[in-house]
Coordinates of C-alpha atoms in Angstrom, one line a residue:
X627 CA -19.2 -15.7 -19.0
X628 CA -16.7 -15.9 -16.8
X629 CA -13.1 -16.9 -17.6
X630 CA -11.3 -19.9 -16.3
X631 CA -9.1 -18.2 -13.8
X632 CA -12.3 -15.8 -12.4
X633 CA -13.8 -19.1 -11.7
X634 CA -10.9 -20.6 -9.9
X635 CA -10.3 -17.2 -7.8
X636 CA -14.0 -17.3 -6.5
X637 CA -13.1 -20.6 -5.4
X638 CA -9.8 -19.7 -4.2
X639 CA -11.8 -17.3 -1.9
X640 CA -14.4 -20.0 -0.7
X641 CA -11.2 -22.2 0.3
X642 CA -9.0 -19.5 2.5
X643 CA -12.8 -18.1 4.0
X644 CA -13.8 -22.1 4.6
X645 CA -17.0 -21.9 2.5
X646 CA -15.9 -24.4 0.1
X647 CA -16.5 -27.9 1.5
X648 CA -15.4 -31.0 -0.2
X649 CA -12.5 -33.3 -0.6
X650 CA -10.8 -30.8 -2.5
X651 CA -11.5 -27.9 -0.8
X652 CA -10.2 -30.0 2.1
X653 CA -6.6 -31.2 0.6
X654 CA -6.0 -27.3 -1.0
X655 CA -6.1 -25.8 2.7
X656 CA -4.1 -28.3 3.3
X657 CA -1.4 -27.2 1.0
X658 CA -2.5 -23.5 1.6
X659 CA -1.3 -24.3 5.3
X660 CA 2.2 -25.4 4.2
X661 CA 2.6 -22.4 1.8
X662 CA 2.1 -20.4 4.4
X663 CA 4.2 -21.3 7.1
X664 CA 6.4 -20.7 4.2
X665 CA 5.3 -17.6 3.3
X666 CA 5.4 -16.3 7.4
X667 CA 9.5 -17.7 6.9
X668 CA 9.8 -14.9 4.3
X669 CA 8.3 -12.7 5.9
X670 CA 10.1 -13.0 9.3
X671 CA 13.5 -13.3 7.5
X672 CA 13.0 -10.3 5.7
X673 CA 12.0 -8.1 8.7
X674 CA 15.1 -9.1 10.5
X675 CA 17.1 -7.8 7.5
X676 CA 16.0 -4.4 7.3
X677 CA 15.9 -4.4 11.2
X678 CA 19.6 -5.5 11.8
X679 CA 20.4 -3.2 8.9
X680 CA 21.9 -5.9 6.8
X681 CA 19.1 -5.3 4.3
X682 CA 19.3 -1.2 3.9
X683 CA 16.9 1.0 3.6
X684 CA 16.9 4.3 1.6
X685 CA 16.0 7.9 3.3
X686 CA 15.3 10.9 1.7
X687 CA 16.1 13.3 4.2
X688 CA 12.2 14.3 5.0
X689 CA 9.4 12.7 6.8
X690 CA 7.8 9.8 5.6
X691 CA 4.7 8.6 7.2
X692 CA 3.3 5.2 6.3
X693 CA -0.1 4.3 6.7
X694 CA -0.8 0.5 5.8
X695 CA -1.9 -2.8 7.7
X696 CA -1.2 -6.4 8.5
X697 CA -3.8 -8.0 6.6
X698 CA -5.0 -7.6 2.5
X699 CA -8.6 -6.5 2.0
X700 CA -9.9 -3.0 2.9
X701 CA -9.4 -1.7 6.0
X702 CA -10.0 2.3 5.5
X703 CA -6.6 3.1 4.4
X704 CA -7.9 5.4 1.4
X705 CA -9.9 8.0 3.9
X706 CA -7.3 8.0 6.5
X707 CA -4.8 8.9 3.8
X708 CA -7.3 11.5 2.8
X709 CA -7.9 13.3 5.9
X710 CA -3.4 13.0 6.9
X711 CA -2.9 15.0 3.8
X712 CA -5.7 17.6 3.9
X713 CA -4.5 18.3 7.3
X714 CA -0.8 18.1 7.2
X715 CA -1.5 20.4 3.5
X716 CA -3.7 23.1 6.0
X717 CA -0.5 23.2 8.7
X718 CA 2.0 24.3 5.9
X719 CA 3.2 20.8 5.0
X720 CA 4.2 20.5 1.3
X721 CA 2.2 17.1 1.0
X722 CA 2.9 14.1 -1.9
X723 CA 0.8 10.7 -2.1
X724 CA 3.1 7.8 -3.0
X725 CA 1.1 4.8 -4.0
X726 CA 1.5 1.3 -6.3
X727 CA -1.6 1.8 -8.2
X728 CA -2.8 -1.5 -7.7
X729 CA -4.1 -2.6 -11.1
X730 CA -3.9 0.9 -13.2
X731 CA -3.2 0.2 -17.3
X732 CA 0.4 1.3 -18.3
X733 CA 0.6 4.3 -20.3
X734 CA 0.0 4.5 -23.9
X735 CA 2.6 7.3 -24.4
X736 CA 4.8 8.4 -21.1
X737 CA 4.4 11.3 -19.5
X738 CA 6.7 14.6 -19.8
X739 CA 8.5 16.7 -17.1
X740 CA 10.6 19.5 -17.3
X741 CA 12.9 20.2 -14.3
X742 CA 13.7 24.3 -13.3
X743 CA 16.0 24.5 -16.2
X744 CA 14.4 23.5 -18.6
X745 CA 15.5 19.6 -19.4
X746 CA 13.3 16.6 -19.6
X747 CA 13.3 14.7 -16.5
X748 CA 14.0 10.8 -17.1
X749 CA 12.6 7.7 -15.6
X750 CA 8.9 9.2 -14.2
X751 CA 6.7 8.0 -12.1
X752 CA 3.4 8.3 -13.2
X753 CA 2.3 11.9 -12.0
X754 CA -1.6 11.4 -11.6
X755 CA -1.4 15.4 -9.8
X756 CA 1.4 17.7 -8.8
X757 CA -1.2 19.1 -6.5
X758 CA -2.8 22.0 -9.1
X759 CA -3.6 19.4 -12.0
X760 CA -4.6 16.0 -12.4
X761 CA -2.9 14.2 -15.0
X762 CA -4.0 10.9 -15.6
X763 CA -8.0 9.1 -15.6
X764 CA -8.5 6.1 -13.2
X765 CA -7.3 3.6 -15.7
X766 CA -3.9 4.8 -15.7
X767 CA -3.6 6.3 -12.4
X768 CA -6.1 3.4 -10.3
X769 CA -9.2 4.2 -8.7
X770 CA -8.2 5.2 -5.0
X771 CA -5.5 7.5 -6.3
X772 CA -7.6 9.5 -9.0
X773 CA -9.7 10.1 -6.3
X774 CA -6.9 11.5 -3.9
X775 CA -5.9 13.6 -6.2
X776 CA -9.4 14.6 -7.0
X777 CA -10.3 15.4 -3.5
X778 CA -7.2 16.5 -2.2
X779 CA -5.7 20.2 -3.5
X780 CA -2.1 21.0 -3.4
X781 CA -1.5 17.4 -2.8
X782 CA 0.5 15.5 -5.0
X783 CA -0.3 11.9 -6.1
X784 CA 2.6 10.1 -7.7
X785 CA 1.9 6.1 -9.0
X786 CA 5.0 3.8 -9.1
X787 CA 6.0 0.6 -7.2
X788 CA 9.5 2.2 -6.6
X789 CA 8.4 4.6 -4.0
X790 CA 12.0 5.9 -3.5
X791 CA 12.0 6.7 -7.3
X792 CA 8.5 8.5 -6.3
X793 CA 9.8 10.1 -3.1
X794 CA 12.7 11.3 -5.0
X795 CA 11.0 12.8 -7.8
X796 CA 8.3 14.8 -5.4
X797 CA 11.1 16.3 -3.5
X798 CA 13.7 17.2 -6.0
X799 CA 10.4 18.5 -8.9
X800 CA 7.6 19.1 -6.7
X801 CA 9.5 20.4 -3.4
X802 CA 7.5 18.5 -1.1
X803 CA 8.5 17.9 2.0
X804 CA 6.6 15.2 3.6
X805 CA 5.6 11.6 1.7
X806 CA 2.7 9.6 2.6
X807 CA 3.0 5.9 1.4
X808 CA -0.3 4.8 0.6
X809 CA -0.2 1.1 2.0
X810 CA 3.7 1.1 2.8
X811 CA 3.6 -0.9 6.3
X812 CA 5.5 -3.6 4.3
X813 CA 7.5 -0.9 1.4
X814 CA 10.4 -1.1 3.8
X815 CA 13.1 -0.5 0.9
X816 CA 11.8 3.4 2.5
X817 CA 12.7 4.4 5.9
X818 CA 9.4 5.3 7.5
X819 CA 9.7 8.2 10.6
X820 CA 6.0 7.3 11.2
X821 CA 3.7 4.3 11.1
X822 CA 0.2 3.9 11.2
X823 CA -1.3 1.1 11.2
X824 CA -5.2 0.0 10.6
X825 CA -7.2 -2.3 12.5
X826 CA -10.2 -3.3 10.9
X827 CA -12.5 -4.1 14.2
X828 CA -14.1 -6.4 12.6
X829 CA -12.1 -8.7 11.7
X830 CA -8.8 -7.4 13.0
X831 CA -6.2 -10.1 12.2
X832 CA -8.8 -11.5 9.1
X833 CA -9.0 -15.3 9.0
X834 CA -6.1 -15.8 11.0
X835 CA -3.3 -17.3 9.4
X836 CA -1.0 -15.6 6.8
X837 CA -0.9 -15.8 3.5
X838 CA -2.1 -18.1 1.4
X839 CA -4.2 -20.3 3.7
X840 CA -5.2 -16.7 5.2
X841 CA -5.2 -13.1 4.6
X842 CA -2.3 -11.7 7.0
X843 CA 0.2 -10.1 5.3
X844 CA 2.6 -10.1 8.4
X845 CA 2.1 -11.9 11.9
X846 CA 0.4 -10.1 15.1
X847 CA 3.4 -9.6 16.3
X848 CA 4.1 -6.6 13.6
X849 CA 1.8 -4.5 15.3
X850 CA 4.3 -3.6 17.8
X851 CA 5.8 -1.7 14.7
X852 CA 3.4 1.0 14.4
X853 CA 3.5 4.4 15.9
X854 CA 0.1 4.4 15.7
X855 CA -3.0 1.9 16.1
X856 CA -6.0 3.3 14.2
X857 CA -9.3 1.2 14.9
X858 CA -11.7 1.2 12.0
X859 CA -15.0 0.2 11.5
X860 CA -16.1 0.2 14.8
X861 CA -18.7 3.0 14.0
X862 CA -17.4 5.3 16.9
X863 CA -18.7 2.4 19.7
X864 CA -16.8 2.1 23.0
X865 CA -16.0 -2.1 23.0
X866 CA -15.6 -3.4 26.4
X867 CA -14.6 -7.0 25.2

């Protein structure tokens, strides 16, 4: 049996997709609409923060690559994360995977760390590998990372939604010396040196509108942001329109 609120997310889904027809489907993309020119307000305002430096942004003194998107939903981000490691890891980088976790359990009992003399390091984040051993299952690590740090040897996979706390803990205890943020396009509290974006081919701005009428994270214009454009799911085929 579903619960109440499974029910009303399937339907949530039918609305912002336009699959759900009726008066009340009609009058909740109605609202939706309004929340999101709301929502694209936010969003705007908090880019020109961090871009006029008002808001500021923390650097670690390494390179940080981001590879993210401007839409929610899967657009390949896991397996290009996947292949930038390995092969940063094979040209000598010292390689750590800084990701949220998205919906990983809390742990039971916290981890342990000891730093080179010794002492117990405070305030972890949740160390799913240090790049020879993997830590934590896929309930407390999340799916997609368990399986970077599965795949991926002498890569380490740190779990936190403070990725400065993350970045901070693989350099200074790890000695890694280039951070991959796992979906960090918008993680801007982090200076990113690089930027790579995904666009699924597909569906490459996703419905259309932002958030929570549509599934755009940022507007089209974000795109001029990125380093790099990666196109995904476009199966190797040359498009001419």
């Amino acid at each position: 049996m579903k619960s109440r609120s499974e029910e009303f997310e399937e339907w949530g889904t039918e609305v912002i997709f336009g699959r759900a027809r009726g008066f009340r489907a009609t009058m909740m993309r109605l609202v939706l609409r309004g929340a999101s020119w709301l929502f694209k307000l936010v969003v705007l305002m908090r880019l020109y923060l961090f871009h006029s430096s008002i808001a500021r942004q923390a650097r670690l003194g390494t390179l940080v690559v981001s590879v993210g998107n401007i839409t929610v939903g899967g657009t390949g981000k896991t397996p290009v994360v996947e292949l930038l490691a390995r092969t940063l890891t094979e040209r000598g980088r010292k390689v750590a995977i800084l990701t949220r976790g998205y919906k990983s359990a809390e742990l039971d009992d916290p981890q342990e760390w000891k730093d080179k003399d010794g002492r117990q390091v405070e305030n972890l984040p949740k160390i799913a590998s240090d790049g020879r051993t993997r830590f934590l299952s896929p309930l407390y690590s999340g799916d997609e990372p368990f399986m970077l740090a599965k795949n991926l040897d002498g890569v380490a996979v740190l779990v936190d939604k403070n990725r400065i706390k993350s970045g901070i803990f693989a350099i200074e205890h790890l000695g890694c010396d280039t951070l991959l943020l796992d979906d960090g396009m918008q993680y801007l509290k982090l200076a990113h040196e690089l930027d790579i974006v995904l666009v699924d081919c597909g569906a490459p701005f996703g419905t259309g509108a932002m958030l929570p009428r549509g599934t755009m994270r940022e507007p089209k214009s974000s795109l001029a942001r990125a380093t790099y454009h990666v196109l995904t799911k476009c199966g190797g085929k040359r498009r001419t329109s």
